[in-house]
Short mmCIF file of C-alpha atoms in Angstrom, two decimals:
data_model
loop_
_atom_site.label_atom_id
_atom_site.label_comp_id
_atom_site.label_asym_id
_atom_site.label_seq_id
_atom_site.Cartn_x
_atom_site.Cartn_y
_atom_site.Cartn_z
CA MET A 779 36.04 179.07 29.56
CA ARG A 780 34.49 175.74 30.80
CA GLU A 781 30.79 176.15 31.89
CA GLU A 782 30.37 175.90 35.39
CA VAL A 783 28.36 172.19 36.20
CA LYS A 784 25.34 172.92 38.06
CA ASN A 785 23.07 170.48 40.21
CA TRP A 786 19.55 169.87 38.77
CA TYR A 787 16.34 167.89 40.24
CA ALA A 788 13.75 167.19 37.60
CA SER A 789 10.34 165.88 38.68
CA VAL A 790 9.06 162.90 36.10
CA ASN A 791 6.17 160.47 36.02
CA PHE A 792 6.60 157.69 38.34
CA GLY A 793 7.72 154.72 36.94
CA LEU A 794 9.55 156.47 33.82
CA GLU A 795 12.65 157.62 35.83
CA GLU A 796 14.82 155.24 33.87
CA THR A 797 13.50 156.18 30.68
CA VAL A 798 14.02 160.15 30.92
CA ALA A 799 17.33 159.51 32.35
CA GLY A 800 18.39 157.66 29.19
CA ILE A 801 17.10 160.76 27.14
CA ILE A 802 18.65 163.46 29.11
CA LYS A 803 22.07 161.59 28.82
CA LYS A 804 22.03 162.05 25.39
CA TYR A 805 21.35 166.19 25.78
CA GLY A 806 24.67 166.13 28.14
CA ALA A 807 23.64 165.33 31.52
CA THR A 808 25.87 163.65 33.85
CA ASN A 809 26.09 162.03 37.18
CA VAL A 810 22.88 161.03 36.43
CA ASN A 811 20.49 159.37 39.61
CA CYS A 812 17.09 158.47 39.80
CA ILE A 813 15.00 158.28 42.89
CA ASP A 814 11.25 157.97 43.07
CA SER A 815 9.45 160.27 40.71
CA ALA A 816 12.48 162.25 40.33
CA ILE A 817 16.05 162.45 38.40
CA LEU A 818 19.29 164.16 39.99
CA PHE A 819 21.97 165.10 37.32
CA ASP A 820 24.76 167.69 36.69
CA ALA A 821 24.66 169.65 33.66
CA PRO A 822 26.18 173.02 32.57
CA HIS A 823 22.91 174.52 31.50
CA GLU A 824 19.24 174.17 31.90
CA LEU A 825 17.56 171.27 29.92
CA ASN A 826 14.34 172.24 28.97
CA LEU A 827 12.61 168.92 27.70
CA ASN A 828 9.26 168.27 27.49
CA CYS A 829 9.84 164.67 28.84
CA ILE A 830 10.84 166.44 32.30
CA ASN A 831 7.57 167.88 34.42
CA ASN A 832 9.35 170.40 36.58
CA LEU A 833 13.35 171.38 36.75
CA PHE A 834 14.79 172.96 39.67
CA LEU A 835 17.93 174.17 40.37
CA ILE A 836 19.60 172.75 43.63
CA LEU A 837 20.91 175.48 45.71
CA THR A 838 21.96 172.94 48.73
CA GLU A 839 20.96 169.65 50.21
CA TYR A 840 21.04 167.81 53.10
CA GLU A 841 19.17 165.64 55.59
CA SER A 842 16.21 166.29 58.30
CA GLU A 843 13.76 164.61 60.46
CA SER A 844 11.49 167.00 59.58
CA ILE A 845 10.13 169.76 57.22
CA GLU A 846 10.21 172.13 60.24
CA ILE A 847 13.38 170.98 61.12
CA ALA A 848 14.68 171.45 57.74
CA ALA A 849 13.54 175.18 57.61
CA ARG A 850 15.32 175.99 60.97
CA ILE A 851 18.46 174.29 59.48
CA LEU A 852 18.48 176.49 56.67
CA VAL A 853 18.16 179.70 58.24
CA SER A 854 21.62 179.08 59.70
CA LYS A 855 23.02 177.19 56.47
CA ARG A 856 25.05 179.39 54.09
CA VAL A 857 23.60 179.44 50.33
CA LYS A 858 24.76 180.56 47.27
CA PHE A 859 22.01 182.25 44.98
CA PRO A 860 22.41 182.39 41.44
CA GLU A 861 21.23 185.66 39.56
CA MET A 862 17.43 185.60 39.64
CA GLN A 863 15.28 186.20 36.47
CA GLY A 864 12.75 187.95 38.41
CA ARG A 865 11.70 190.65 41.44
CA THR A 866 9.69 188.28 43.55
CA PHE A 867 9.56 185.21 45.19
CA ARG A 868 7.65 182.76 47.27
CA VAL A 869 9.15 179.55 49.20
CA ILE A 870 7.19 176.18 49.13
CA TYR A 871 7.47 173.99 51.77
CA MET A 872 7.12 170.34 50.60
CA ASP A 873 7.12 167.31 52.57
CA SER A 874 6.74 163.61 51.45
CA GLY A 875 5.03 165.43 48.47
CA LYS A 876 2.58 167.30 50.29
CA LEU A 877 2.31 170.93 50.97
CA GLU A 878 3.40 171.56 54.52
CA ALA A 879 3.07 174.52 57.14
CA VAL A 880 6.05 175.84 58.49
CA PRO A 881 6.13 178.52 61.82
CA GLU A 882 5.47 181.99 60.43
CA ASN A 883 8.67 183.25 62.37
CA VAL A 884 10.72 180.57 60.72
CA VAL A 885 9.30 181.59 57.40
CA ASP A 886 10.29 185.30 57.95
CA LEU A 887 13.62 184.39 58.56
CA ILE A 888 14.08 182.40 55.20
CA GLU A 889 12.37 185.05 53.21
CA LYS A 890 14.75 187.55 54.78
CA LYS A 891 17.65 185.46 54.15
CA VAL A 892 16.80 185.17 50.46
CA THR A 893 16.41 188.70 50.36
CA ALA A 894 19.47 189.62 51.62
CA TYR A 895 21.27 187.28 49.67
CA ALA A 896 19.21 186.90 45.91
CA ARG A 897 18.10 190.68 46.47
CA ILE A 898 14.51 189.79 45.58
CA GLN A 899 11.33 190.39 47.46
CA PRO A 900 8.77 188.01 48.93
CA HIS A 901 5.40 187.71 47.25
CA ARG A 902 3.50 184.98 48.63
CA ALA A 903 0.12 185.24 46.01
CA ASN A 904 1.71 185.77 42.86
CA PRO A 905 5.71 185.59 42.66
CA ASP A 906 7.95 185.53 39.53
CA ILE A 907 10.07 182.97 41.13
CA GLU A 908 9.17 179.86 43.28
CA ILE A 909 11.59 178.18 45.64
CA TRP A 910 11.15 174.78 47.16
CA LEU A 911 12.30 173.38 50.44
CA ASN A 912 11.81 169.82 49.54
CA ARG A 913 11.77 167.17 51.75
CA ARG A 914 11.65 163.38 50.72
CA ASN A 915 10.59 160.43 52.32
CA ASP A 916 13.80 159.30 52.89
CA GLY A 917 15.10 162.48 54.66
CA LYS A 918 16.82 164.23 51.81
CA VAL A 919 16.26 167.73 51.93
CA TYR A 920 16.45 169.70 48.88
CA PHE A 921 16.57 173.99 48.52
CA MET A 922 15.89 174.62 45.05
CA VAL A 923 14.70 177.11 42.38
CA ARG A 924 12.15 175.94 40.24
CA THR A 925 13.72 177.22 36.31
CA HIS A 926 10.80 175.36 34.42
CA LYS A 927 7.16 174.77 35.28
CA HIS A 928 4.85 172.93 33.06
CA PRO A 929 1.30 174.58 32.00
CA ASP A 930 -1.71 174.15 33.86
CA TYR A 931 -2.78 170.80 32.10
CA ASN A 932 -6.12 171.01 33.49
CA LYS A 933 -7.37 174.21 31.72
CA GLN A 934 -5.28 173.07 28.41
CA LEU A 935 -5.77 169.52 28.02
CA ARG A 936 -9.35 167.71 26.81
CA LYS A 937 -10.76 165.01 28.85
CA GLY A 938 -8.53 161.80 27.96
CA GLU A 939 -5.86 163.86 26.31
CA LEU A 940 -2.40 162.89 27.27
CA ARG A 941 -0.03 165.34 28.90
CA PRO A 942 2.90 166.42 26.30
CA GLU A 943 5.66 164.59 28.53
CA ILE A 944 3.97 161.33 28.09
CA VAL A 945 3.59 161.87 24.41
CA ASP A 946 7.28 163.31 24.09
CA ILE A 947 8.53 159.86 25.96
CA MET A 948 6.40 157.82 23.39
CA LEU A 949 8.08 159.43 20.76
CA HIS A 950 11.57 158.85 21.94
CA LEU A 951 10.78 155.05 22.55
CA SER A 952 9.50 154.90 19.06
CA LYS A 953 12.64 156.08 17.53
CA ILE A 954 11.06 157.81 14.61
CA ASN A 955 13.28 160.13 12.59
CA ARG A 956 12.17 162.65 9.63
CA LYS A 957 12.33 159.70 6.76
CA SER A 958 9.46 157.77 9.09
CA ILE A 959 5.92 156.91 8.05
CA VAL A 960 4.19 157.57 11.31
CA VAL A 961 0.25 156.53 12.17
CA ASP A 962 -1.83 157.09 15.44
CA LEU A 963 -4.70 154.38 14.82
CA PHE A 964 -6.67 155.85 17.87
CA GLY A 965 -5.92 159.67 17.49
CA GLY A 966 -8.37 161.12 19.72
CA TRP A 967 -7.86 164.76 20.03
CA GLY A 968 -4.56 164.78 18.27
CA SER A 969 -2.13 164.77 20.91
CA ILE A 970 0.38 162.49 19.35
CA ALA A 971 0.00 163.56 15.82
CA HIS A 972 0.57 167.46 16.95
CA ALA A 973 3.87 166.29 18.76
CA VAL A 974 5.17 164.05 15.91
CA ALA A 975 4.64 167.46 13.62
CA GLN A 976 5.93 169.83 16.29
CA ALA A 977 9.35 167.13 16.45
CA LYS A 978 9.47 166.96 12.56
CA LEU A 979 10.15 163.41 13.01
CA TYR A 980 7.86 162.29 9.86
CA GLU A 981 8.21 161.89 6.39
CA HIS A 982 4.15 160.91 6.06
CA LEU A 983 1.73 161.51 8.96
CA TYR A 984 -1.58 159.36 9.45
CA THR A 985 -4.03 159.89 12.09
CA GLY A 986 -7.68 159.29 12.21
CA ASP A 987 -10.27 158.30 15.02
CA ILE A 988 -13.94 157.13 14.68
CA ASN A 989 -15.02 159.95 16.61
CA ASP A 990 -16.56 162.84 14.16
CA GLU A 991 -16.06 165.65 17.14
CA CYS A 992 -12.15 164.22 17.40
CA VAL A 993 -11.74 163.95 13.86
CA HIS A 994 -12.83 167.47 13.31
CA PHE A 995 -10.92 168.81 15.94
CA GLN A 996 -7.46 166.86 14.06
CA LYS A 997 -8.29 168.66 11.36
CA GLN A 998 -8.36 172.21 12.47
CA ARG A 999 -5.08 171.39 14.75
CA LEU A 1000 -3.27 169.70 11.66
CA LYS A 1001 -4.51 172.04 8.85
CA SER A 1002 -1.14 173.80 8.68
CA VAL A 1003 0.80 170.62 8.80
CA LYS A 1004 2.59 169.18 5.40
CA ARG A 1005 2.12 165.41 4.32
CA SER A 1006 -0.29 164.86 6.94
CA THR A 1007 -3.70 162.94 6.71
CA VAL A 1008 -6.43 162.93 8.91
CA GLN A 1009 -9.52 160.97 8.34
CA LYS A 1010 -12.57 159.13 10.20
CA TRP A 1011 -11.79 155.48 10.38
CA ASP A 1012 -12.14 152.46 12.36
CA GLY A 1013 -8.77 152.06 14.32
CA LEU A 1014 -9.06 148.07 14.01
CA ASN A 1015 -10.02 148.42 10.05
CA THR A 1016 -8.20 151.38 8.40
CA ASP A 1017 -7.41 151.47 4.57
CA LEU A 1018 -3.61 151.59 5.35
CA GLU A 1019 -1.73 149.80 2.95
CA ASN A 1020 0.09 146.55 4.12
CA ASN A 1021 3.55 146.81 5.51
CA SER A 1022 3.76 150.79 4.85
CA ILE A 1023 4.17 152.21 8.30
CA ASP A 1024 7.52 152.55 10.44
CA ALA A 1025 5.80 153.35 13.65
CA ILE A 1026 2.46 153.37 15.35
CA ILE A 1027 2.17 155.55 18.66
CA THR A 1028 -1.03 155.23 19.71
CA ASP A 1029 -3.34 155.64 23.10
CA PRO A 1030 -5.84 152.95 22.31
CA PRO A 1031 -9.10 152.37 24.27
CA TRP A 1032 -7.84 150.64 27.72
CA GLY A 1033 -11.25 149.16 28.51
CA GLU A 1034 -12.00 151.02 31.72
CA TYR A 1035 -13.93 153.89 30.27
CA GLU A 1036 -15.29 152.63 27.30
CA ASN A 1037 -17.98 149.91 26.41
CA ILE A 1038 -15.65 147.18 24.88
CA ASN A 1039 -14.81 143.75 25.16
CA ILE A 1040 -11.16 143.65 25.87
CA ASN A 1041 -10.43 140.17 25.28
CA LYS A 1042 -11.81 140.92 21.87
CA PHE A 1043 -10.53 144.46 21.12
CA TYR A 1044 -6.75 143.68 21.92
CA PRO A 1045 -6.34 140.65 19.45
CA ALA A 1046 -8.24 142.87 16.74
CA PHE A 1047 -5.85 146.11 17.47
CA ILE A 1048 -2.66 144.33 17.37
CA LYS A 1049 -3.55 142.16 14.07
CA GLU A 1050 -4.16 145.72 12.40
CA ALA A 1051 -0.93 146.68 13.64
CA ALA A 1052 0.85 143.75 12.30
CA ARG A 1053 -0.76 144.16 9.19
CA VAL A 1054 0.06 147.86 8.57
CA LEU A 1055 3.60 147.77 10.02
CA LYS A 1056 6.80 147.11 8.07
CA PRO A 1057 8.84 144.35 9.56
CA GLY A 1058 10.90 145.96 12.27
CA GLY A 1059 8.41 148.82 12.68
CA LYS A 1060 7.51 150.06 16.23
CA LEU A 1061 4.29 149.84 18.14
CA VAL A 1062 4.02 152.19 21.11
CA PHE A 1063 0.86 152.46 23.02
CA LEU A 1064 -0.68 153.03 26.60
CA SER A 1065 -2.73 150.54 28.50
CA SER A 1066 -3.83 149.21 31.62
CA ALA A 1067 -4.67 145.81 30.28
CA GLN A 1068 -1.11 144.59 30.53
CA VAL A 1069 -2.29 140.81 30.33
CA GLU A 1070 -4.86 140.96 27.47
CA ALA A 1071 -2.57 143.41 25.39
CA GLY A 1072 0.85 141.28 26.09
CA GLN A 1073 -0.97 138.03 24.95
CA ALA A 1074 -2.03 139.46 21.64
CA LEU A 1075 1.60 141.03 20.97
CA SER A 1076 2.89 137.65 21.47
CA GLN A 1077 0.18 136.14 19.42
CA TYR A 1078 1.40 138.49 16.49
CA HIS A 1079 4.97 137.87 16.99
CA PHE A 1080 6.10 141.11 18.31
CA VAL A 1081 9.30 141.49 20.23
CA THR A 1082 7.84 143.77 23.33
CA GLN A 1083 9.01 145.37 26.64
CA PHE A 1084 6.55 147.23 29.06
CA ILE A 1085 7.31 149.91 31.20
CA PRO A 1086 4.92 150.10 34.32
CA LEU A 1087 3.79 153.80 35.28
CA LYS A 1088 1.06 155.57 36.63
CA ILE A 1089 -1.44 158.13 34.76
CA ASN A 1090 -3.74 160.23 36.78
CA GLY A 1091 -3.20 157.80 40.08
CA LYS A 1092 -3.72 154.66 37.89
CA ASN A 1093 -1.32 152.11 37.19
CA THR A 1094 -0.85 151.91 33.29
CA TYR A 1095 1.75 150.09 31.03
CA MET A 1096 3.90 151.79 28.13
CA PHE A 1097 4.30 148.84 25.44
CA VAL A 1098 7.24 149.34 23.39
CA ALA A 1099 7.11 146.64 20.74
CA MET A 1100 8.85 145.69 17.38
CA LEU A 1101 7.38 143.57 14.69
CA THR A 1102 9.36 140.73 13.79
CA ALA A 1103 9.43 139.21 10.24
CA GLN A 1104 7.70 136.07 11.29
CA GLY A 1105 4.89 138.47 12.20
CA HIS A 1106 4.41 140.78 9.57
CA VAL A 1107 1.69 140.57 6.79
CA ARG A 1108 3.36 139.75 3.39
CA GLU A 1109 1.97 141.49 0.09
CA GLY A 1110 -0.03 139.02 -2.19
#
């Protein structure tokens, strides 16, 4: 029997909509439509991918001038609910990306509607299920059930550690596979190396950092990972062999939080990347220093695209660069 196609709403990092859309299409998504910080698509089942922040099953959609009007419309709207995996729920009211209050009598009517049709009970403090009434800037309203929620990263990640969905996208863009020799020059807390190991997209994995605490942490994090090497090094001057690496995926210092001269740092970083990469090798990294990084990539003959995005509200760029034959270092 052919599976029923469902409508989905995926929240993603601002600026990465088109990139994530390309990824989810490979997993069977159709009718993909990108909007700011989100992707609408059809699929017969949930796509639980790391590159997606939160995933929602759309129950109904319409337009409204305000979140209060949207809530009042919902009270009289016919909605088909799926079978819910839980006994309790709460409804979250969002307007243009912010939590908003709705009159209590309207909230009560919506809760009674959900209870009657979905046979679950309201529990506003600690529910099993979250149902969102989400009105966006353009007036579009989506009433939807959250099926996947990312963890509370504030509790899980160390200071400066990349969020898993950003790392996952970097891995996709690097096009690494099980035969790839992969390196993170500025390994930090090991989030990139850990993701590569989890995905099993490597033949050998190298990572390191100049900070002793980070190196120790990475060694503990990767101690059970086969064919991996963690060492203390200066990412600008490693002992990796010339032309030995298929892909570098890394998050170097941006120059905003560290006491470095970015006009000297980025040429040194890109020079080291060009030295160790094979011709055609990929370099994927994040930086807010668009001009300095871009000039260094051009100097060392990388073909580059960059994707503007926001990380923690800051304008950032994801660089995806390929080393040309002209740029690689020849043995001898």
